[in-house]
């Protein structure tokens, strides 16, 4: 038998959430004025759960990177479907830590 197809990569604009990402800014990072953008590539299973996470772009601050990964891990996605069948998928999530001005 043929191997199952590899999960497709979808644009972040195609993703819907059951539990949206809730980015928590680490207190120490706020105090130290750390900011940055983190890109996480996540494999979402057919149930909408994040199964694999790959840090594609670091903020340059491990605290922010860890907070971004924790955010992705807690996110629940609406299952992606093709022809009415739920499919696993990859998506790159940009997470931005900016200090309020």
mmCIF file of the C-alpha atoms, coordinates in Angstrom:
data_MODEL
# 
_entry.id   MODEL 
# 
loop_
_atom_site.group_PDB 
_atom_site.id 
_atom_site.type_symbol 
_atom_site.label_atom_id 
_atom_site.label_alt_id 
_atom_site.label_comp_id 
_atom_site.label_asym_id 
_atom_site.label_entity_id 
_atom_site.label_seq_id 
_atom_site.pdbx_PDB_ins_code 
_atom_site.Cartn_x 
_atom_site.Cartn_y 
_atom_site.Cartn_z 
_atom_site.occupancy 
_atom_site.B_iso_or_equiv 
_atom_site.pdbx_formal_charge 
_atom_site.auth_seq_id 
_atom_site.auth_comp_id 
_atom_site.auth_asym_id 
_atom_site.auth_atom_id 
_atom_site.pdbx_PDB_model_num 
ATOM 1   C CA . UNK A 1 1   ? 0.000   0.000  0.000  1.00 0.00 ? 1   UNK A CA 1 
ATOM 2   C CA . UNK A 1 2   ? 1.022   3.586  -0.635 1.00 0.00 ? 2   UNK A CA 1 
ATOM 3   C CA . UNK A 1 3   ? 2.279   5.549  2.386  1.00 0.00 ? 3   UNK A CA 1 
ATOM 4   C CA . UNK A 1 4   ? -0.186  8.094  3.752  1.00 0.00 ? 4   UNK A CA 1 
ATOM 5   C CA . UNK A 1 5   ? 0.238   11.574 2.261  1.00 0.00 ? 5   UNK A CA 1 
ATOM 6   C CA . UNK A 1 6   ? 2.397   14.021 4.185  1.00 0.00 ? 6   UNK A CA 1 
ATOM 7   C CA . UNK A 1 7   ? 0.476   16.706 6.078  1.00 0.00 ? 7   UNK A CA 1 
ATOM 8   C CA . UNK A 1 8   ? 0.069   19.834 3.984  1.00 0.00 ? 8   UNK A CA 1 
ATOM 9   C CA . UNK A 1 9   ? 1.257   23.246 5.096  1.00 0.00 ? 9   UNK A CA 1 
ATOM 10  C CA . UNK A 1 10  ? -1.537  25.804 5.402  1.00 0.00 ? 10  UNK A CA 1 
ATOM 11  C CA . UNK A 1 11  ? -1.317  29.583 5.740  1.00 0.00 ? 11  UNK A CA 1 
ATOM 12  C CA . UNK A 1 12  ? -1.951  31.066 9.170  1.00 0.00 ? 12  UNK A CA 1 
ATOM 13  C CA . UNK A 1 13  ? -4.918  32.912 7.615  1.00 0.00 ? 13  UNK A CA 1 
ATOM 14  C CA . UNK A 1 14  ? -6.591  29.525 6.963  1.00 0.00 ? 14  UNK A CA 1 
ATOM 15  C CA . UNK A 1 15  ? -6.350  28.450 10.598 1.00 0.00 ? 15  UNK A CA 1 
ATOM 16  C CA . UNK A 1 16  ? -9.285  28.646 12.993 1.00 0.00 ? 16  UNK A CA 1 
ATOM 17  C CA . UNK A 1 17  ? -9.086  28.126 16.739 1.00 0.00 ? 17  UNK A CA 1 
ATOM 18  C CA . UNK A 1 18  ? -11.149 26.384 19.396 1.00 0.00 ? 18  UNK A CA 1 
ATOM 19  C CA . UNK A 1 19  ? -8.828  27.897 22.033 1.00 0.00 ? 19  UNK A CA 1 
ATOM 20  C CA . UNK A 1 20  ? -6.955  30.857 20.499 1.00 0.00 ? 20  UNK A CA 1 
ATOM 21  C CA . UNK A 1 21  ? -3.307  31.531 21.277 1.00 0.00 ? 21  UNK A CA 1 
ATOM 22  C CA . UNK A 1 22  ? -2.958  33.522 24.504 1.00 0.00 ? 22  UNK A CA 1 
ATOM 23  C CA . UNK A 1 23  ? 0.540   35.003 24.532 1.00 0.00 ? 23  UNK A CA 1 
ATOM 24  C CA . UNK A 1 24  ? 1.780   35.629 28.078 1.00 0.00 ? 24  UNK A CA 1 
ATOM 25  C CA . UNK A 1 25  ? 4.651   38.121 28.277 1.00 0.00 ? 25  UNK A CA 1 
ATOM 26  C CA . UNK A 1 26  ? 7.158   36.874 30.878 1.00 0.00 ? 26  UNK A CA 1 
ATOM 27  C CA . UNK A 1 27  ? 7.454   39.311 33.777 1.00 0.00 ? 27  UNK A CA 1 
ATOM 28  C CA . UNK A 1 28  ? 11.268  39.234 33.711 1.00 0.00 ? 28  UNK A CA 1 
ATOM 29  C CA . UNK A 1 29  ? 11.233  39.949 29.970 1.00 0.00 ? 29  UNK A CA 1 
ATOM 30  C CA . UNK A 1 30  ? 8.993   42.981 30.505 1.00 0.00 ? 30  UNK A CA 1 
ATOM 31  C CA . UNK A 1 31  ? 11.272  44.265 33.262 1.00 0.00 ? 31  UNK A CA 1 
ATOM 32  C CA . UNK A 1 32  ? 14.329  43.827 31.012 1.00 0.00 ? 32  UNK A CA 1 
ATOM 33  C CA . UNK A 1 33  ? 12.592  45.372 27.967 1.00 0.00 ? 33  UNK A CA 1 
ATOM 34  C CA . UNK A 1 34  ? 13.010  42.167 25.958 1.00 0.00 ? 34  UNK A CA 1 
ATOM 35  C CA . UNK A 1 35  ? 10.932  42.055 22.802 1.00 0.00 ? 35  UNK A CA 1 
ATOM 36  C CA . UNK A 1 36  ? 10.938  40.150 19.548 1.00 0.00 ? 36  UNK A CA 1 
ATOM 37  C CA . UNK A 1 37  ? 9.196   37.948 17.060 1.00 0.00 ? 37  UNK A CA 1 
ATOM 38  C CA . UNK A 1 38  ? 9.101   34.156 17.321 1.00 0.00 ? 38  UNK A CA 1 
ATOM 39  C CA . UNK A 1 39  ? 8.074   31.858 14.456 1.00 0.00 ? 39  UNK A CA 1 
ATOM 40  C CA . UNK A 1 40  ? 6.967   28.369 15.452 1.00 0.00 ? 40  UNK A CA 1 
ATOM 41  C CA . UNK A 1 41  ? 6.203   25.669 12.896 1.00 0.00 ? 41  UNK A CA 1 
ATOM 42  C CA . UNK A 1 42  ? 3.582   23.399 14.405 1.00 0.00 ? 42  UNK A CA 1 
ATOM 43  C CA . UNK A 1 43  ? 2.154   20.071 13.293 1.00 0.00 ? 43  UNK A CA 1 
ATOM 44  C CA . UNK A 1 44  ? -1.533  19.990 14.225 1.00 0.00 ? 44  UNK A CA 1 
ATOM 45  C CA . UNK A 1 45  ? -3.163  16.555 14.306 1.00 0.00 ? 45  UNK A CA 1 
ATOM 46  C CA . UNK A 1 46  ? -6.599  15.660 12.943 1.00 0.00 ? 46  UNK A CA 1 
ATOM 47  C CA . UNK A 1 47  ? -8.119  16.402 16.374 1.00 0.00 ? 47  UNK A CA 1 
ATOM 48  C CA . UNK A 1 48  ? -6.751  19.977 16.382 1.00 0.00 ? 48  UNK A CA 1 
ATOM 49  C CA . UNK A 1 49  ? -3.974  19.324 18.906 1.00 0.00 ? 49  UNK A CA 1 
ATOM 50  C CA . UNK A 1 50  ? -0.395  20.566 18.447 1.00 0.00 ? 50  UNK A CA 1 
ATOM 51  C CA . UNK A 1 51  ? 1.824   17.477 18.122 1.00 0.00 ? 51  UNK A CA 1 
ATOM 52  C CA . UNK A 1 52  ? 5.217   18.810 17.021 1.00 0.00 ? 52  UNK A CA 1 
ATOM 53  C CA . UNK A 1 53  ? 6.728   22.249 17.376 1.00 0.00 ? 53  UNK A CA 1 
ATOM 54  C CA . UNK A 1 54  ? 9.841   23.558 15.673 1.00 0.00 ? 54  UNK A CA 1 
ATOM 55  C CA . UNK A 1 55  ? 11.328  26.938 16.544 1.00 0.00 ? 55  UNK A CA 1 
ATOM 56  C CA . UNK A 1 56  ? 11.989  28.464 13.118 1.00 0.00 ? 56  UNK A CA 1 
ATOM 57  C CA . UNK A 1 57  ? 12.898  31.968 14.261 1.00 0.00 ? 57  UNK A CA 1 
ATOM 58  C CA . UNK A 1 58  ? 14.069  32.912 17.714 1.00 0.00 ? 58  UNK A CA 1 
ATOM 59  C CA . UNK A 1 59  ? 13.366  36.249 19.351 1.00 0.00 ? 59  UNK A CA 1 
ATOM 60  C CA . UNK A 1 60  ? 16.933  36.163 20.639 1.00 0.00 ? 60  UNK A CA 1 
ATOM 61  C CA . UNK A 1 61  ? 15.626  35.698 24.191 1.00 0.00 ? 61  UNK A CA 1 
ATOM 62  C CA . UNK A 1 62  ? 15.099  32.201 25.572 1.00 0.00 ? 62  UNK A CA 1 
ATOM 63  C CA . UNK A 1 63  ? 12.333  33.392 27.926 1.00 0.00 ? 63  UNK A CA 1 
ATOM 64  C CA . UNK A 1 64  ? 10.301  34.739 24.998 1.00 0.00 ? 64  UNK A CA 1 
ATOM 65  C CA . UNK A 1 65  ? 10.982  31.648 22.881 1.00 0.00 ? 65  UNK A CA 1 
ATOM 66  C CA . UNK A 1 66  ? 9.835   29.397 25.746 1.00 0.00 ? 66  UNK A CA 1 
ATOM 67  C CA . UNK A 1 67  ? 6.704   31.514 26.284 1.00 0.00 ? 67  UNK A CA 1 
ATOM 68  C CA . UNK A 1 68  ? 5.901   31.272 22.570 1.00 0.00 ? 68  UNK A CA 1 
ATOM 69  C CA . UNK A 1 69  ? 6.269   27.473 22.619 1.00 0.00 ? 69  UNK A CA 1 
ATOM 70  C CA . UNK A 1 70  ? 4.068   27.244 25.736 1.00 0.00 ? 70  UNK A CA 1 
ATOM 71  C CA . UNK A 1 71  ? 1.447   29.380 23.964 1.00 0.00 ? 71  UNK A CA 1 
ATOM 72  C CA . UNK A 1 72  ? 1.413   27.095 20.925 1.00 0.00 ? 72  UNK A CA 1 
ATOM 73  C CA . UNK A 1 73  ? 1.227   23.991 23.141 1.00 0.00 ? 73  UNK A CA 1 
ATOM 74  C CA . UNK A 1 74  ? -1.884  25.378 24.899 1.00 0.00 ? 74  UNK A CA 1 
ATOM 75  C CA . UNK A 1 75  ? -3.609  26.408 21.644 1.00 0.00 ? 75  UNK A CA 1 
ATOM 76  C CA . UNK A 1 76  ? -6.445  24.215 20.359 1.00 0.00 ? 76  UNK A CA 1 
ATOM 77  C CA . UNK A 1 77  ? -7.095  24.357 16.652 1.00 0.00 ? 77  UNK A CA 1 
ATOM 78  C CA . UNK A 1 78  ? -10.254 23.722 14.701 1.00 0.00 ? 78  UNK A CA 1 
ATOM 79  C CA . UNK A 1 79  ? -9.513  20.553 12.719 1.00 0.00 ? 79  UNK A CA 1 
ATOM 80  C CA . UNK A 1 80  ? -8.551  21.224 9.111  1.00 0.00 ? 80  UNK A CA 1 
ATOM 81  C CA . UNK A 1 81  ? -10.719 19.290 6.687  1.00 0.00 ? 81  UNK A CA 1 
ATOM 82  C CA . UNK A 1 82  ? -10.477 18.243 3.060  1.00 0.00 ? 82  UNK A CA 1 
ATOM 83  C CA . UNK A 1 83  ? -13.621 16.752 1.507  1.00 0.00 ? 83  UNK A CA 1 
ATOM 84  C CA . UNK A 1 84  ? -15.158 16.613 4.977  1.00 0.00 ? 84  UNK A CA 1 
ATOM 85  C CA . UNK A 1 85  ? -12.293 14.541 6.433  1.00 0.00 ? 85  UNK A CA 1 
ATOM 86  C CA . UNK A 1 86  ? -10.101 15.971 9.208  1.00 0.00 ? 86  UNK A CA 1 
ATOM 87  C CA . UNK A 1 87  ? -6.423  16.066 8.220  1.00 0.00 ? 87  UNK A CA 1 
ATOM 88  C CA . UNK A 1 88  ? -3.219  16.855 10.094 1.00 0.00 ? 88  UNK A CA 1 
ATOM 89  C CA . UNK A 1 89  ? -1.472  20.007 8.888  1.00 0.00 ? 89  UNK A CA 1 
ATOM 90  C CA . UNK A 1 90  ? 1.591   22.187 9.407  1.00 0.00 ? 90  UNK A CA 1 
ATOM 91  C CA . UNK A 1 91  ? 1.342   25.915 10.032 1.00 0.00 ? 91  UNK A CA 1 
ATOM 92  C CA . UNK A 1 92  ? 3.883   28.600 10.904 1.00 0.00 ? 92  UNK A CA 1 
ATOM 93  C CA . UNK A 1 93  ? 2.654   30.748 13.778 1.00 0.00 ? 93  UNK A CA 1 
ATOM 94  C CA . UNK A 1 94  ? 4.235   34.191 14.184 1.00 0.00 ? 94  UNK A CA 1 
ATOM 95  C CA . UNK A 1 95  ? 4.162   35.294 17.828 1.00 0.00 ? 95  UNK A CA 1 
ATOM 96  C CA . UNK A 1 96  ? 5.174   38.890 18.577 1.00 0.00 ? 96  UNK A CA 1 
ATOM 97  C CA . UNK A 1 97  ? 6.282   40.226 21.935 1.00 0.00 ? 97  UNK A CA 1 
ATOM 98  C CA . UNK A 1 98  ? 6.169   44.025 21.930 1.00 0.00 ? 98  UNK A CA 1 
ATOM 99  C CA . UNK A 1 99  ? 6.288   46.336 24.896 1.00 0.00 ? 99  UNK A CA 1 
ATOM 100 C CA . UNK A 1 100 ? 3.263   48.593 25.288 1.00 0.00 ? 100 UNK A CA 1 
ATOM 101 C CA . UNK A 1 101 ? 4.235   52.181 24.655 1.00 0.00 ? 101 UNK A CA 1 
# 
